[in-house]
Backbone as numpy.savetxt, mean C-alpha at the origin, in Angstrom:
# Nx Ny Nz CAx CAy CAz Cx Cy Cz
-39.21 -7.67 -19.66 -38.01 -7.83 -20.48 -36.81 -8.14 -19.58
-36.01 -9.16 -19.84 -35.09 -9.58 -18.90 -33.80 -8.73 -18.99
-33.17 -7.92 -18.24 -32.27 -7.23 -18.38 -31.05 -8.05 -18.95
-30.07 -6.99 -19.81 -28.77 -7.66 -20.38 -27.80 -6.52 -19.92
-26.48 -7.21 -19.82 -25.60 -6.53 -20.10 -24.64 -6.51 -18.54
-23.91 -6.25 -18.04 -22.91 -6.59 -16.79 -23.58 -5.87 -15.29
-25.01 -6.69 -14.88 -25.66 -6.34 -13.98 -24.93 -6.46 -12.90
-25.06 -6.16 -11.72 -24.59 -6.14 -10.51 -25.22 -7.36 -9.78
-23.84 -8.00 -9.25 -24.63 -9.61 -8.77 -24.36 -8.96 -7.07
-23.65 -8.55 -6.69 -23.31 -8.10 -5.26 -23.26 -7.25 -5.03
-24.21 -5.68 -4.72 -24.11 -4.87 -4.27 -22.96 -4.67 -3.23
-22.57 -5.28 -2.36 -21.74 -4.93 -1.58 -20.43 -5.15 -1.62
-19.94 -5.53 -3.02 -18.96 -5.79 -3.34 -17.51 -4.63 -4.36
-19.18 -3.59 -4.26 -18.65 -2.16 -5.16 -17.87 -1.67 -4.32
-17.00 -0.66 -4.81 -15.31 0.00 -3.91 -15.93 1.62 -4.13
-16.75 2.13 -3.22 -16.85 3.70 -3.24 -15.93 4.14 -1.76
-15.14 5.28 -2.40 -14.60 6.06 -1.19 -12.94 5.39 -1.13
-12.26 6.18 -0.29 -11.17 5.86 0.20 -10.37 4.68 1.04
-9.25 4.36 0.56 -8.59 3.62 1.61 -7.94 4.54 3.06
-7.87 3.63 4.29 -7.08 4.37 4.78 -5.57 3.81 4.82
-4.59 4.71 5.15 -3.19 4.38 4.91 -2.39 4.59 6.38
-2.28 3.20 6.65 -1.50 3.10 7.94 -0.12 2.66 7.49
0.65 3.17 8.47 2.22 3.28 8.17 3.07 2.91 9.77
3.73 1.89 10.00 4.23 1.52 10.80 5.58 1.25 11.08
6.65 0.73 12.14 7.55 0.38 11.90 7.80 -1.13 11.48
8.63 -1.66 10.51 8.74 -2.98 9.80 8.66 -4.09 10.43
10.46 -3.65 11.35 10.82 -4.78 11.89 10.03 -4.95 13.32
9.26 -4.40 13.83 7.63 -4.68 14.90 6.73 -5.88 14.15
6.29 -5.67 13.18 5.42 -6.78 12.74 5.56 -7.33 11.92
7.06 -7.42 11.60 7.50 -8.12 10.15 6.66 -9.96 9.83
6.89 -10.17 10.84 6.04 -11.89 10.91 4.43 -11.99 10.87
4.18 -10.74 10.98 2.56 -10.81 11.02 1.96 -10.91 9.70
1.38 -11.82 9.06 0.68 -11.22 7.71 -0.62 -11.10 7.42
-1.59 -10.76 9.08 -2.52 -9.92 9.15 -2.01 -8.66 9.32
-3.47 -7.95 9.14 -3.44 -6.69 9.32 -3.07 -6.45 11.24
-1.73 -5.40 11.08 -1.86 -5.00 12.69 -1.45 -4.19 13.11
-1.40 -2.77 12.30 -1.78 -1.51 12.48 -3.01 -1.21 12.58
-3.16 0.15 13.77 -4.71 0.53 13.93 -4.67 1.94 13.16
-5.62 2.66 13.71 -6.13 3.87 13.30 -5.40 4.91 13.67
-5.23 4.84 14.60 -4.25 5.61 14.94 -2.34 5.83 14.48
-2.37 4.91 13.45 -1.62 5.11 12.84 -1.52 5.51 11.46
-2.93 5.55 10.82 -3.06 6.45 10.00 -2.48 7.76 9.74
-2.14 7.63 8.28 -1.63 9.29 7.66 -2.48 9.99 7.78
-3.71 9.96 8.16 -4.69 11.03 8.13 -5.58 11.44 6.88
-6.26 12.46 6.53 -7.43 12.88 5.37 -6.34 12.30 3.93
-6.89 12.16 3.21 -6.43 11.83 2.02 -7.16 12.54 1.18
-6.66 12.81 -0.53 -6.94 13.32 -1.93 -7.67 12.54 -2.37
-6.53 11.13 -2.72 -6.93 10.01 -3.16 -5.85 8.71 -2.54
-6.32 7.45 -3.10 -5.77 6.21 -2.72 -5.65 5.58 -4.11
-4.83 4.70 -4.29 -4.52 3.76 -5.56 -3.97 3.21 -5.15
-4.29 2.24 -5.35 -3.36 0.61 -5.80 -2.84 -0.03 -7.06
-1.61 -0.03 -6.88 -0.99 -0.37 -8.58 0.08 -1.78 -8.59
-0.30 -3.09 -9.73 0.54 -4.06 -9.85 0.41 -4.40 -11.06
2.35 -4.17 -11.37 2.58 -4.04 -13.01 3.50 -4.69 -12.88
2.85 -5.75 -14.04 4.15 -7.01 -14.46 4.07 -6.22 -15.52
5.79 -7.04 -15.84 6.37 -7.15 -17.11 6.20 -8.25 -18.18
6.32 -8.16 -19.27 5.97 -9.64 -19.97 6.40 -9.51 -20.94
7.32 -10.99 -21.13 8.17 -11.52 -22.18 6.86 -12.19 -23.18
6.67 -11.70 -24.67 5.92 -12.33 -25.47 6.71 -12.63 -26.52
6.55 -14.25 -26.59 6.78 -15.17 -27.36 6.31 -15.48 -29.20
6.82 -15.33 -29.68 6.34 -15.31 -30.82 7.19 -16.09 -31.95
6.38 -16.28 -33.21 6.80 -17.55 -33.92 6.19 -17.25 -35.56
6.44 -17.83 -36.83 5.90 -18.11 -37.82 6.16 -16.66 -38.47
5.44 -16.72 -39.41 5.20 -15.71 -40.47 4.38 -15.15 -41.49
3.01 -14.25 -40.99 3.79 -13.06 -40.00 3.83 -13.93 -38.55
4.46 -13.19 -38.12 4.65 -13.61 -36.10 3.33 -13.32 -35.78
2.84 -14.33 -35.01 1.94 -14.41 -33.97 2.07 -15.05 -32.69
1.17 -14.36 -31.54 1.85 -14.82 -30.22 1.60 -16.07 -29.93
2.55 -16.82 -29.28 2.06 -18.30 -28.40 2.23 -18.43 -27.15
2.39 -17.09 -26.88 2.44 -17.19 -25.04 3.16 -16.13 -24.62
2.79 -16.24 -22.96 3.71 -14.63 -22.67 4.07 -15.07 -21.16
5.19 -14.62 -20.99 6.28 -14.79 -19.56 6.19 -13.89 -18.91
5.72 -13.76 -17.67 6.09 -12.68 -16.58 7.56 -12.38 -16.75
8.04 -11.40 -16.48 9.86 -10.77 -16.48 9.54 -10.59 -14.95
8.71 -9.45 -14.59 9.25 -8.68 -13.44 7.95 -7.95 -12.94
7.89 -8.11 -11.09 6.25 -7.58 -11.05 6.76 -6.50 -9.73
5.91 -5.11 -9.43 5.87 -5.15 -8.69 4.66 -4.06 -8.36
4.58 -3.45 -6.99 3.33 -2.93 -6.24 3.48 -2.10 -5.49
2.43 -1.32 -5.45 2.42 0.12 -4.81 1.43 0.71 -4.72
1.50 1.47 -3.51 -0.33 2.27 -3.22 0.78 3.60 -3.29
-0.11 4.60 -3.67 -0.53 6.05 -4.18 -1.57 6.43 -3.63
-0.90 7.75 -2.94 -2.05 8.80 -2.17 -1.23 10.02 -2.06
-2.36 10.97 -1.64 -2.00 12.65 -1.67 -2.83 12.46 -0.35
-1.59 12.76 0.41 -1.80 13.29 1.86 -2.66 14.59 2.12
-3.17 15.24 3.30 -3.43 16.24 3.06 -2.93 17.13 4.50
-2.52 16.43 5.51 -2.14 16.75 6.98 -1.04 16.89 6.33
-0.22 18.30 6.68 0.81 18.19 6.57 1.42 18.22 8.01
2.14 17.66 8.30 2.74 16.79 9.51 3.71 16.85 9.90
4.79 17.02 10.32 6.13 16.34 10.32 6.49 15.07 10.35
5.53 14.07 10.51 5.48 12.54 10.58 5.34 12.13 9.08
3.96 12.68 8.32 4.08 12.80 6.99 4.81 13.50 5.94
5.73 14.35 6.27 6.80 14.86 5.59 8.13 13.85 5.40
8.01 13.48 7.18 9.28 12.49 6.97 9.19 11.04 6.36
7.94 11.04 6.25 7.72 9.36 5.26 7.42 10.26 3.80
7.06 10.80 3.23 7.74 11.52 2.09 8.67 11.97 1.51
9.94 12.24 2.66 11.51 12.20 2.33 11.83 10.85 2.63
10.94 10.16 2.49 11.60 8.63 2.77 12.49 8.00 4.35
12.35 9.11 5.28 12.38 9.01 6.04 11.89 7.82 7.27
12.01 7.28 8.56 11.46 6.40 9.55 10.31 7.32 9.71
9.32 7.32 9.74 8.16 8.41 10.52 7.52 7.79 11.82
7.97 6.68 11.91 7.61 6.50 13.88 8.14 7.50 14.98
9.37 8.15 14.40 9.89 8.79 15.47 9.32 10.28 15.33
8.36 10.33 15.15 7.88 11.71 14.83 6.66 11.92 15.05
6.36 12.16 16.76 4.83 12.12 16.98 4.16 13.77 17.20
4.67 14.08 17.64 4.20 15.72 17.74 3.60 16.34 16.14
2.52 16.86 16.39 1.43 17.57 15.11 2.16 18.86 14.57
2.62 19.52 15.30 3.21 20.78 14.74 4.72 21.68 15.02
5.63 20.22 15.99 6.94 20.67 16.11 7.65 19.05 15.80
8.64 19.86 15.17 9.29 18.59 14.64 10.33 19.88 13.50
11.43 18.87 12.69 12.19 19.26 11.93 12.38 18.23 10.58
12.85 18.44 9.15 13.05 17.84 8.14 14.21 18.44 7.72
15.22 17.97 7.53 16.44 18.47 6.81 16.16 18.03 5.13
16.63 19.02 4.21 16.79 19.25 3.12 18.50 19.40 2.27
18.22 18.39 1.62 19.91 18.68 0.95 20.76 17.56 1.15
20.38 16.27 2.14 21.13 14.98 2.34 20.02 14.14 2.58
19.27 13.92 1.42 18.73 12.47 0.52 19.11 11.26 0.93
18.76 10.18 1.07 19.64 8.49 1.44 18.84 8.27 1.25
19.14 6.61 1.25 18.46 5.63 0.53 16.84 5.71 1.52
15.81 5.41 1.17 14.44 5.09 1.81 14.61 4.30 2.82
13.68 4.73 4.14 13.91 3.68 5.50 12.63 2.67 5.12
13.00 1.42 5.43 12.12 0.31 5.55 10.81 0.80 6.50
9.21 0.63 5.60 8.48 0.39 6.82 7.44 -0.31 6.52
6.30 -0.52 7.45 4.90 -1.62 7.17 4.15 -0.76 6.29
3.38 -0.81 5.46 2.23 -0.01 5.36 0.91 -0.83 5.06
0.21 -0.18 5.18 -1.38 -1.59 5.63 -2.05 -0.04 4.72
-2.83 -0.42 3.81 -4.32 0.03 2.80 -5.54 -0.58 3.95
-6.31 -0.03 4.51 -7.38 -0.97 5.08 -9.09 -0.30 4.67
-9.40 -0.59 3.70 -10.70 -0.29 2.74 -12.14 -0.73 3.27
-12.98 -0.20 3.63 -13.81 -0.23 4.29 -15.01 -0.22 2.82
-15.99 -0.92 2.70 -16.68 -1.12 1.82 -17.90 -0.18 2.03
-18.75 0.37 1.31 -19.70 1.89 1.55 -20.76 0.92 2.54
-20.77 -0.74 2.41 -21.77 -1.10 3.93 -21.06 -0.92 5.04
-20.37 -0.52 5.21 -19.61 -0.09 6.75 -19.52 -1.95 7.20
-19.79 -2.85 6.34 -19.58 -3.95 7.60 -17.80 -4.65 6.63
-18.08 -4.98 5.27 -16.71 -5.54 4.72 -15.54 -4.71 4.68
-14.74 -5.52 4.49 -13.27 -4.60 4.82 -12.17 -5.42 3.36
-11.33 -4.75 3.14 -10.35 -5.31 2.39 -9.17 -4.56 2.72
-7.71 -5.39 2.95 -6.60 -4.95 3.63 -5.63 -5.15 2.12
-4.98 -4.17 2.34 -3.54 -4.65 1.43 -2.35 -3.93 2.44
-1.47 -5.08 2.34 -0.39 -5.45 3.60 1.02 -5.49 2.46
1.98 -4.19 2.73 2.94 -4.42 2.47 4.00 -4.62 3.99
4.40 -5.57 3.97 5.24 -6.04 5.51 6.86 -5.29 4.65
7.61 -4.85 4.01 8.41 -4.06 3.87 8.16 -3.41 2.52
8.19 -1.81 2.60 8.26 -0.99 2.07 8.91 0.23 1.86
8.87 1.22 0.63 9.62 2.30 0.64 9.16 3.35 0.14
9.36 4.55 0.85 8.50 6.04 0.13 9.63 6.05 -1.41
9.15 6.50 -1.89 9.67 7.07 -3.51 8.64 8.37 -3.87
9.32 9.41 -3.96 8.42 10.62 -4.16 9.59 12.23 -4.65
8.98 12.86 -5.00 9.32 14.10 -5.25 8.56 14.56 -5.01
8.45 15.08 -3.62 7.55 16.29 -3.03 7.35 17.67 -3.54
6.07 17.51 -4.07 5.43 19.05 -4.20 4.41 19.17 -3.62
4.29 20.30 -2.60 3.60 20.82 -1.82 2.87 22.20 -2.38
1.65 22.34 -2.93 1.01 23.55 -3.41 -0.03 23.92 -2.96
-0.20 25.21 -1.87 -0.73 26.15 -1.67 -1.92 26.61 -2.44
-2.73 26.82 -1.79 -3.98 27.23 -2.88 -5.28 28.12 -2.08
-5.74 28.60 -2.58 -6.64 29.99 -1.55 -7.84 29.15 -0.96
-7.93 28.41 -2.11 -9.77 27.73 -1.53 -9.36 26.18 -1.48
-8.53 25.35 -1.70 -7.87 23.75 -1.51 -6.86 23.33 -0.77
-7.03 22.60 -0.32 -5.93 22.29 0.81 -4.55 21.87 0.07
-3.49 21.68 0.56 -2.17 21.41 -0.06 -2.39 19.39 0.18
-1.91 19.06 -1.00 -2.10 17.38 -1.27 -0.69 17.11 -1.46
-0.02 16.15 -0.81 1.25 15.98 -1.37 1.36 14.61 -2.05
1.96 14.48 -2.77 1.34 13.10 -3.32 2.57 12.10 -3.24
2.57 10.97 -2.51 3.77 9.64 -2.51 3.40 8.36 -3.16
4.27 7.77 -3.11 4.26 6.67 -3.59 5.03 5.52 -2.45
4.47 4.71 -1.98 4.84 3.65 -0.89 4.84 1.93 -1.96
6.39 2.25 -2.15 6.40 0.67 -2.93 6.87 -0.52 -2.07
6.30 -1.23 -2.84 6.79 -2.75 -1.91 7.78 -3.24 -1.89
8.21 -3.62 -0.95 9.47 -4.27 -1.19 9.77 -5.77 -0.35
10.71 -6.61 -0.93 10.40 -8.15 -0.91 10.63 -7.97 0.77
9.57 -8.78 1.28 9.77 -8.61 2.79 10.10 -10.81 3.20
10.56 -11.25 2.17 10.67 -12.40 2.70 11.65 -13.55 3.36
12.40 -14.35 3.96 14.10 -14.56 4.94 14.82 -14.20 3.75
14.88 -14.19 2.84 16.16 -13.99 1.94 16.44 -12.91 2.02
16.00 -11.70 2.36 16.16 -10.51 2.82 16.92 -10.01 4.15
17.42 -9.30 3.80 17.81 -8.63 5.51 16.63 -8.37 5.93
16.30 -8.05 7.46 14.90 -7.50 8.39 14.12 -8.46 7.26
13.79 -9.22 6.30 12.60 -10.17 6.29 12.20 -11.47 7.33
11.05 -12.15 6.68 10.54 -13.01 7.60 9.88 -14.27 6.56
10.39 -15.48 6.64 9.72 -16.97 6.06 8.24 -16.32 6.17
7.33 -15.55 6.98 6.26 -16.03 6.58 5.60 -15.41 5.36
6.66 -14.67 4.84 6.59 -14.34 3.69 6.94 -14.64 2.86
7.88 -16.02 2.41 8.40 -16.78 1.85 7.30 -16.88 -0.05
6.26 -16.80 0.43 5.12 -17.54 -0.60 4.51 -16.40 -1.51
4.46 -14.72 -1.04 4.39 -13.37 -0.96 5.14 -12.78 -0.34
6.53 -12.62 -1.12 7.58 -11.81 -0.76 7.01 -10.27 -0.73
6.14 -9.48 -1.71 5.51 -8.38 -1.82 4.60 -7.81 -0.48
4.04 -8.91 -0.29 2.97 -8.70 0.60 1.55 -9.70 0.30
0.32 -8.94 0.31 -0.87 -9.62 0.06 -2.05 -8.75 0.13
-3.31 -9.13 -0.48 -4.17 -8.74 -0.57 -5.44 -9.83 0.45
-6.13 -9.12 1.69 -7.62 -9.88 2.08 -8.17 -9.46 2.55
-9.34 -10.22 2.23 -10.88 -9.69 2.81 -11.34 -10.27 3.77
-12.42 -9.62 4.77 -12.74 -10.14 6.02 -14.23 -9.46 5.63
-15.00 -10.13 6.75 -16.26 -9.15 7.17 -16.45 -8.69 8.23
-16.08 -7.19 9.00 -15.71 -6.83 10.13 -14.53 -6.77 10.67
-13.24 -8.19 9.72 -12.26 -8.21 10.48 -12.23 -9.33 11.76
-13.27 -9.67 11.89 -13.40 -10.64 12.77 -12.26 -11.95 12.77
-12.00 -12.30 11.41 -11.36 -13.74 11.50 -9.65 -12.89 11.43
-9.60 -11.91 11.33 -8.15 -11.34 11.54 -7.61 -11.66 12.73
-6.46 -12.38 12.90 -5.77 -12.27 14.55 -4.48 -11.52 14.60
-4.39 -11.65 15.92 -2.75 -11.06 16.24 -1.95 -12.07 16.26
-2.30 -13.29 15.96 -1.19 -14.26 15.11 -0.49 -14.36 13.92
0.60 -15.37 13.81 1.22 -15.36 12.39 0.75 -16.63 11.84
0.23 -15.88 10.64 -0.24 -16.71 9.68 0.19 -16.42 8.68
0.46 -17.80 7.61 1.37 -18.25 6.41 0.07 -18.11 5.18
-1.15 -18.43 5.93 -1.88 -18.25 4.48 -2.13 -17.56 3.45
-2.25 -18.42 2.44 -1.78 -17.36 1.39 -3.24 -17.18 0.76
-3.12 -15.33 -0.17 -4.87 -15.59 -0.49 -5.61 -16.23 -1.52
C-alpha cells in the first residue's frame, strides 16, 4: 500500500534541539554578513530558542459583502527568544540591555538597578546545528537590541531561566553604526551551509 499523507522527503532537514546564541560587539563585524562569532561567545545552556517574524498587513477589500483582493505588508520585524540559564554578569548585562562585551569574569562583576537607557547596539548570530551533527543554519542579526523584563526564579529542583528577547534592528548605511552590505536585508538574514565550509571571513552582499 503506497503511503499518503506529508511523508518526510529529507530526513536531515528536521530542526530537533537548540540554537546556540552568540552575542557580540556590532560595530566589529558590522560589514560581515556571514556568520563570525564563535563559541566562545555564546550565552551559554539555554531553556529554549525561538525565532519570530511578524509582518503586518494591510487587507484590501471591495464589493458587497467585502471580500479580499489582496493584502500589503505595513510593517515587519524579527527576533530570537531564549531563557538563559548561566546566570552571569555578562548575561545579566545583555538582559538590562546593556554592552555585554565588557563583562568577562563568571562570578565578579556589577549591574546597577534604577537607571534604565535606551538598549546598547549588538551582533547576535542563532547558529543551529541539525541532529546530523554535519548541517548548520545561521540567523545573523548585524544590529540588535535586548528588550526584556527580567524575572529571575529560584526553584529547589530547576535551574533559574531568564528569559530575553534580542530584536533586530535595521543594520543598513542609512543608519548610524550601519553598513551598505546590508542595504538589501536591513534586518539581517537567514543561511544554510553544510559544515560551514562555504562560510568566509569575507564580506559578502549575497542575499538568501
Amino acid at each position: 500500500m503506497a503511503r499518503t499523507g506529508p511523508v518526510t522527503k529529507d530526513t536531515t532537514t528536521v530542526a530537533l534541539g537548540l540554537a546556540q546564541i552568540r552575542v557580540g560587539a556590532m560595530a566589529t563585524h558590522i560589514g560581515q554578513t556571514v556568520p563570525r562569532l564563535v563559541s566562545a561567545d555564546s550565552i551559554g545552556a539555554l531553556a529554549n530558542t525561538k525565532f519570530s517574524g511578524n509582518v503586518d498587513y494591510y487587507r484590501l477589500e471591495s464589493g458587497f459583502p467585502l471580500l479580499e483582493d489582496a493584502i500589503y505588508p505595513l510593517r515587519e520585524a524579527a527576533a530570537l527568544e531564549c531563557a538563559f540559564k548561566e546566570i552571569t554578569p555578562k548575561n545579566m548585562a545583555l538582559a538590562r540591555g546593556l554592552d555585554p562585551t565588557g563583562y568577562s569574569a563568571v562570578h565578579v562583576g556589577s549591574i546597577g538597578l534604577g537607571a534604565i537607557a535606551a538598549p546598547a547596539g549588538i551582533r547576535v548570530e542563532a547558529i543551529y546545528t541539525f541532529p546530523d551533527g554535519v548541517n548548520v543554519m545561521a540567523i545573523i542579526f548585524p544590529r540588535a537590541m535586548a528588550a526584556a523584563t527580567i524575572e529571575m526564579e529560584f526553584a529547589a529542583e530547576e535551574p533559574a531561566a531568564v528569559a530575553i528577547r534580542l530584536e533586530a534592528k535595521r543594520g543598513d548605511s542609512e543608519v548610524t553604526g550601519g553598513n551598505a552590505a546590508w542595504n538589501a536585508m536591513p534586518y539581517g538574514r537567514m543561511l544554510w551551509d553544510t559544515g560551514g565550509t562555504t562560510w568566509t571571513t569575507t564580506t559578502t552582499t549575497t542575499t538568501a
